[in-house]
Amino acid sequence: MVKSDTSTDASNIYMIKEDDYVLLYIDEKRKHIFRVRAGYRFSGDKGFVDHEKLLGVAYGTKITLSSGVKAYVLNPTTEDMVFKLFKRPTQVIYPKDIGRIILKLDIGPGKRILEAGVGSGVSTAFLAKYVAPEGKIYGYEIREDFAEMAMRNISLLGLEKYVEIKIKDISEGVDEKDLDAALIDLPDPWRILDVLYNALRPGAPVVFFLPTMNQVIKLFDELSSSTKWIAVEIEEILERIYETKKNAIRPRVRMIGHTGYIVSTRKILNM
Ligand code: SAH
């Protein structure tokens, strides 16, 4: 592989550089993410490769490990990075739910979003990715250790400039005003409805993520009897992932049966 020496060469953006994260795809079960650094070596049960051999190579290239086994270098997606590299001391929101939540909250560049709690920062990372390059996530997290871990996680993606985490119980109030939307992932959201109301712009969508139906019913009763919220919806996303063995394509035997319910609503003016 010839290494280009002109930084203006458009093809350079597809080339692996020092400090890039790469995903080394060996097979379905062996997908390794690591940072490329001269002098280091990737080593696994199928052999090793020196990082030096990857520098200047284009993403998508086939390489050969020391054992002769083939592997491919790919650029990891945000999902790959989050679920392989993030430390997760709390329950987190999973991809099937995050996808739906992004649409419900109408997340896009420039939006200013409220989040509570932040936990491991998994949902925060995806929100941050889609509000970039001008928006911001204002996260409230009661536990300092979780807030620090979340920020460290989010920094792995270089998204820290789009996130501000406050170590604070959200029921004590939100400092920001006229926020565009809110994602609330904590056990007792009915306690913070007034705080939430005051922090949002009129019409703003809110999503609550709740693991049990008992919580959903309690929240639903509060929202549907209030003059401050409208369009309350409850949904649950079911996902079925398939085995992709040649000549044996079928659903996996084991499924994740339950993650949480997505309850959404919109703020209305109650003058
Ligand atoms: N959505 C996150 C996980 C959140 S876990 C993710 O995908 O990674 C729920 C978090 O809410 C916990 O970290 C907990 O400490 C925090 N929390 C609970 N009550 C809170 C409150 N009143 N104010 C702020 N954070 C709270």
Short mmCIF file of C-alpha atoms and ligand atoms in Angstrom, two decimals:
data_model
loop_
_atom_site.label_atom_id
_atom_site.label_comp_id
_atom_site.label_asym_id
_atom_site.label_seq_id
_atom_site.Cartn_x
_atom_site.Cartn_y
_atom_site.Cartn_z
CA MET A 1 0.00 0.00 0.00
CA VAL A 2 1.48 3.36 -1.05
CA LYS A 3 1.12 6.04 1.58
CA SER A 4 -0.02 9.39 0.20
CA ASP A 5 1.95 12.40 1.44
CA THR A 6 -0.44 15.17 0.37
CA SER A 7 -2.94 16.12 3.07
CA THR A 8 -5.16 17.75 0.42
CA ASP A 9 -5.62 14.39 -1.32
CA ALA A 10 -9.35 13.62 -0.89
CA SER A 11 -8.63 9.90 -0.56
CA ASN A 12 -6.76 10.63 2.69
CA ILE A 13 -10.00 10.77 4.61
CA TYR A 14 -10.40 7.06 3.96
CA MET A 15 -6.90 6.26 5.25
CA ILE A 16 -6.08 5.07 8.74
CA LYS A 17 -4.06 7.61 10.70
CA GLU A 18 -2.22 7.45 14.02
CA ASP A 19 -4.73 7.58 16.95
CA ASP A 20 -7.75 6.56 14.82
CA TYR A 21 -10.08 3.96 16.28
CA VAL A 22 -10.42 0.99 13.92
CA LEU A 23 -12.67 -2.04 13.96
CA LEU A 24 -10.77 -5.17 12.98
CA TYR A 25 -13.37 -7.54 11.57
CA ILE A 26 -12.15 -11.13 11.61
CA ASP A 27 -15.53 -12.90 11.66
CA GLU A 28 -19.02 -12.52 13.16
CA LYS A 29 -17.72 -13.27 16.67
CA ARG A 30 -14.41 -11.41 16.42
CA LYS A 31 -14.87 -7.68 15.97
CA HIS A 32 -12.15 -5.81 17.84
CA ILE A 33 -11.97 -2.05 18.32
CA PHE A 34 -8.65 -0.42 19.17
CA ARG A 35 -6.74 2.79 18.66
CA VAL A 36 -3.93 2.66 16.12
CA ARG A 37 -0.56 3.63 17.57
CA ALA A 38 2.86 3.03 16.06
CA GLY A 39 4.81 0.56 18.22
CA TYR A 40 1.69 -1.30 19.40
CA ARG A 41 0.45 -4.72 18.34
CA PHE A 42 -3.08 -6.16 18.16
CA SER A 43 -3.10 -9.73 19.40
CA GLY A 44 -6.01 -12.20 19.53
CA ASP A 45 -6.74 -15.92 19.30
CA LYS A 46 -6.43 -15.77 15.50
CA GLY A 47 -3.00 -14.13 15.49
CA PHE A 48 -1.50 -10.66 15.65
CA VAL A 49 -0.86 -7.61 13.50
CA ASP A 50 1.43 -4.67 14.23
CA HIS A 51 -0.39 -1.34 14.22
CA GLU A 52 2.32 0.06 11.94
CA LYS A 53 1.01 -2.18 9.15
CA LEU A 54 -2.38 -0.40 9.37
CA LEU A 55 -1.13 3.19 9.11
CA GLY A 56 -1.90 4.72 5.71
CA VAL A 57 -4.09 1.75 4.74
CA ALA A 58 -7.59 2.56 3.46
CA TYR A 59 -10.62 1.56 5.55
CA GLY A 60 -12.20 -1.55 4.05
CA THR A 61 -8.83 -3.14 3.23
CA LYS A 62 -8.20 -6.83 3.73
CA ILE A 63 -5.13 -7.61 5.82
CA THR A 64 -3.48 -10.86 6.90
CA LEU A 65 -2.82 -11.70 10.55
CA SER A 66 0.40 -13.46 11.63
CA SER A 67 -1.40 -16.85 11.41
CA GLY A 68 -2.47 -16.27 7.79
CA VAL A 69 -6.10 -15.57 8.81
CA LYS A 70 -7.71 -12.72 6.87
CA ALA A 71 -9.23 -9.69 8.55
CA TYR A 72 -10.75 -6.38 7.42
CA VAL A 73 -10.14 -2.90 8.83
CA LEU A 74 -13.32 -0.85 9.14
CA ASN A 75 -14.12 2.48 10.75
CA PRO A 76 -16.27 1.75 13.82
CA THR A 77 -19.78 3.24 13.87
CA THR A 78 -20.99 5.20 16.87
CA GLU A 79 -23.00 2.13 17.89
CA ASP A 80 -19.86 -0.08 17.69
CA MET A 81 -17.91 2.41 19.82
CA VAL A 82 -20.62 2.89 22.44
CA PHE A 83 -21.45 -0.79 22.99
CA LYS A 84 -17.87 -2.07 22.83
CA LEU A 85 -15.93 0.68 24.61
CA PHE A 86 -18.26 2.44 27.07
CA LYS A 87 -18.11 1.38 30.71
CA ARG A 88 -21.70 0.79 31.77
CA PRO A 89 -22.23 0.97 35.54
CA THR A 90 -26.01 1.57 35.09
CA GLN A 91 -28.84 0.17 33.02
CA VAL A 92 -28.66 1.84 29.61
CA ILE A 93 -31.03 2.50 26.74
CA TYR A 94 -30.53 0.03 23.88
CA PRO A 95 -30.27 0.78 20.13
CA LYS A 96 -33.80 -0.34 19.22
CA ASP A 97 -35.23 2.16 21.71
CA ILE A 98 -32.71 4.94 21.02
CA GLY A 99 -33.63 4.91 17.34
CA ARG A 100 -37.30 5.46 18.15
CA ILE A 101 -36.54 8.08 20.81
CA ILE A 102 -34.42 10.14 18.36
CA LEU A 103 -37.44 10.40 16.04
CA LYS A 104 -39.96 11.08 18.82
CA LEU A 105 -37.82 13.94 20.13
CA ASP A 106 -37.14 15.21 16.60
CA ILE A 107 -33.41 15.38 17.32
CA GLY A 108 -31.33 17.26 14.78
CA PRO A 109 -28.39 19.66 14.44
CA GLY A 110 -28.62 22.72 16.68
CA LYS A 111 -31.26 21.37 19.09
CA ARG A 112 -30.87 22.01 22.84
CA ILE A 113 -31.96 18.90 24.74
CA LEU A 114 -32.58 18.15 28.41
CA GLU A 115 -31.64 14.73 29.72
CA ALA A 116 -32.07 13.12 33.17
CA GLY A 117 -30.47 10.95 34.44
CA VAL A 118 -27.33 10.54 32.45
CA GLY A 119 -26.20 7.22 33.96
CA SER A 120 -23.51 5.68 31.73
CA GLY A 121 -24.05 8.30 29.02
CA VAL A 122 -25.18 5.86 26.35
CA SER A 123 -28.31 7.77 25.34
CA THR A 124 -26.44 11.06 25.89
CA ALA A 125 -23.79 10.03 23.35
CA PHE A 126 -26.33 9.40 20.59
CA LEU A 127 -28.26 12.59 21.35
CA ALA A 128 -24.96 14.53 21.25
CA LYS A 129 -24.00 12.99 17.94
CA TYR A 130 -27.21 14.17 16.28
CA VAL A 131 -27.36 17.71 17.77
CA ALA A 132 -23.76 18.39 16.64
CA PRO A 133 -22.24 20.66 15.40
CA GLU A 134 -24.21 23.43 17.11
CA GLY A 135 -26.63 21.89 19.61
CA LYS A 136 -26.16 20.86 23.22
CA ILE A 137 -27.31 18.22 25.67
CA TYR A 138 -27.92 19.46 29.21
CA GLY A 139 -27.69 16.35 31.36
CA TYR A 140 -28.72 16.13 35.03
CA GLU A 141 -27.23 13.30 37.07
CA ILE A 142 -27.49 12.91 40.82
CA ARG A 143 -24.41 10.68 41.18
CA GLU A 144 -21.02 12.24 40.69
CA ASP A 145 -19.30 8.92 39.89
CA PHE A 146 -21.80 8.17 37.09
CA ALA A 147 -21.52 11.72 35.71
CA GLU A 148 -17.72 11.39 35.54
CA MET A 149 -17.87 7.97 33.91
CA ALA A 150 -20.42 9.25 31.38
CA MET A 151 -18.21 12.19 30.44
CA ARG A 152 -15.20 9.89 30.04
CA ASN A 153 -17.28 7.62 27.80
CA ILE A 154 -18.58 10.50 25.68
CA SER A 155 -15.03 11.87 25.28
CA LEU A 156 -14.00 8.62 23.56
CA LEU A 157 -16.22 9.77 20.69
CA GLY A 158 -14.97 13.36 20.76
CA LEU A 159 -18.52 14.54 21.54
CA GLU A 160 -17.82 16.18 24.91
CA LYS A 161 -18.22 19.72 23.54
CA TYR A 162 -21.90 19.02 22.88
CA VAL A 163 -22.62 17.83 26.42
CA GLU A 164 -22.85 19.65 29.73
CA ILE A 165 -23.50 17.41 32.73
CA LYS A 166 -24.71 18.86 36.02
CA ILE A 167 -24.36 16.86 39.18
CA LYS A 168 -27.76 17.67 40.53
CA ASP A 169 -31.12 16.17 41.47
CA ILE A 170 -33.34 17.36 38.63
CA SER A 171 -36.30 17.75 41.02
CA GLU A 172 -34.44 20.80 42.43
CA GLY A 173 -34.84 22.58 39.10
CA VAL A 174 -33.35 23.00 35.64
CA ASP A 175 -31.15 26.05 34.98
CA GLU A 176 -31.91 26.28 31.24
CA LYS A 177 -35.06 27.61 29.59
CA ASP A 178 -36.86 27.03 26.27
CA LEU A 179 -35.20 23.68 25.64
CA ASP A 180 -36.34 21.88 22.49
CA ALA A 181 -37.02 18.41 23.93
CA ALA A 182 -36.33 16.14 26.93
CA LEU A 183 -35.38 12.52 27.52
CA ILE A 184 -36.23 11.38 31.04
CA ASP A 185 -34.77 8.06 32.17
CA LEU A 186 -35.22 7.90 35.93
CA PRO A 187 -37.51 5.84 38.16
CA ASP A 188 -40.01 8.46 39.39
CA PRO A 189 -40.61 11.00 36.60
CA TRP A 190 -44.07 12.08 37.85
CA ARG A 191 -42.22 13.99 40.60
CA ILE A 192 -40.50 16.30 38.11
CA LEU A 193 -43.30 17.22 35.71
CA ASP A 194 -43.43 20.86 36.85
CA VAL A 195 -39.66 21.26 36.63
CA LEU A 196 -39.79 19.78 33.16
CA TYR A 197 -42.63 22.02 32.10
CA ASN A 198 -40.72 25.16 33.10
CA ALA A 199 -37.57 24.14 31.23
CA LEU A 200 -39.18 23.41 27.85
CA ARG A 201 -40.35 25.56 24.96
CA PRO A 202 -44.08 25.37 24.12
CA GLY A 203 -44.87 22.29 22.05
CA ALA A 204 -41.65 20.51 23.04
CA PRO A 205 -41.72 16.70 22.86
CA VAL A 206 -40.74 14.64 25.91
CA VAL A 207 -39.87 10.95 26.12
CA PHE A 208 -39.90 8.97 29.36
CA PHE A 209 -38.18 5.59 29.36
CA LEU A 210 -39.60 3.24 32.01
CA PRO A 211 -38.93 -0.44 32.72
CA THR A 212 -42.24 -1.39 34.38
CA MET A 213 -45.92 -1.02 33.54
CA ASN A 214 -46.60 0.11 37.13
CA GLN A 215 -44.48 3.21 36.47
CA VAL A 216 -46.09 3.74 33.07
CA ILE A 217 -49.60 3.71 34.56
CA LYS A 218 -48.67 6.11 37.32
CA LEU A 219 -47.09 8.53 34.83
CA PHE A 220 -49.95 8.14 32.35
CA ASP A 221 -52.53 9.05 35.02
CA GLU A 222 -50.59 12.21 35.88
CA LEU A 223 -50.04 13.31 32.28
CA SER A 224 -53.52 12.57 31.01
CA SER A 225 -55.25 14.41 33.86
CA SER A 226 -53.03 17.50 33.48
CA THR A 227 -53.75 20.57 31.32
CA LYS A 228 -50.05 20.98 30.59
CA TRP A 229 -49.43 17.93 28.42
CA ILE A 230 -51.11 16.42 25.38
CA ALA A 231 -50.69 13.56 22.91
CA VAL A 232 -49.60 10.96 25.44
CA GLU A 233 -48.45 7.79 23.70
CA ILE A 234 -47.16 4.51 25.11
CA GLU A 235 -45.14 2.10 23.02
CA GLU A 236 -42.78 -0.81 23.23
CA ILE A 237 -40.29 -1.76 20.54
CA LEU A 238 -39.82 -5.45 19.77
CA GLU A 239 -36.73 -6.51 17.88
CA ARG A 240 -35.87 -9.80 16.21
CA ILE A 241 -32.27 -10.34 15.13
CA TYR A 242 -31.39 -13.12 12.68
CA GLU A 243 -28.56 -15.61 12.52
CA THR A 244 -26.76 -15.13 9.22
CA LYS A 245 -25.10 -18.50 8.66
CA LYS A 246 -24.98 -19.48 5.00
CA ASN A 247 -28.01 -21.70 4.23
CA ALA A 248 -29.37 -21.28 7.78
CA ILE A 249 -30.80 -17.77 7.97
CA ARG A 250 -33.32 -17.75 10.81
CA PRO A 251 -34.13 -15.80 13.99
CA ARG A 252 -31.68 -16.19 16.84
CA VAL A 253 -32.93 -18.70 19.42
CA ARG A 254 -32.55 -16.21 22.27
CA MET A 255 -34.16 -12.78 22.26
CA ILE A 256 -34.13 -9.81 24.60
CA GLY A 257 -37.73 -9.99 25.80
CA HIS A 258 -37.97 -6.61 27.46
CA THR A 259 -36.00 -3.39 27.89
CA GLY A 260 -38.44 -0.58 28.68
CA TYR A 261 -41.55 1.31 27.63
CA ILE A 262 -41.39 4.56 25.71
CA VAL A 263 -43.94 7.09 26.93
CA SER A 264 -44.08 10.33 24.98
CA THR A 265 -45.99 13.60 25.27
CA ARG A 266 -45.90 17.28 24.19
CA LYS A 267 -45.94 20.43 26.28
CA ILE A 268 -48.97 22.70 25.71
CA LEU A 269 -49.66 26.20 26.97
CA ASN A 270 -52.36 26.14 29.65
CA MET A 271 -53.31 29.78 29.89
N1 SAH B 1 -30.10 6.72 29.86
C1 SAH B 1 -28.85 6.37 30.50
C2 SAH B 1 -29.06 5.56 31.77
C3 SAH B 1 -29.73 6.31 32.89
S1 SAH B 1 -29.82 5.33 34.35
C4 SAH B 1 -27.98 5.60 29.51
O1 SAH B 1 -28.47 5.18 28.44
O2 SAH B 1 -26.80 5.38 29.80
C5 SAH B 1 -30.72 6.39 35.42
C6 SAH B 1 -29.86 7.46 36.09
O3 SAH B 1 -30.71 8.40 36.70
C7 SAH B 1 -28.97 6.91 37.20
O4 SAH B 1 -27.62 7.20 36.88
C8 SAH B 1 -29.40 7.70 38.44
O5 SAH B 1 -28.30 8.05 39.28
C9 SAH B 1 -30.05 8.93 37.84
N2 SAH B 1 -31.06 9.61 38.65
C10 SAH B 1 -32.06 9.02 39.38
N3 SAH B 1 -32.82 9.96 39.96
C11 SAH B 1 -32.31 11.18 39.57
C12 SAH B 1 -32.68 12.55 39.82
N4 SAH B 1 -33.73 12.84 40.60
N5 SAH B 1 -31.94 13.53 39.25
C13 SAH B 1 -30.88 13.23 38.45
N6 SAH B 1 -30.49 11.96 38.19
C14 SAH B 1 -31.19 10.95 38.72
#
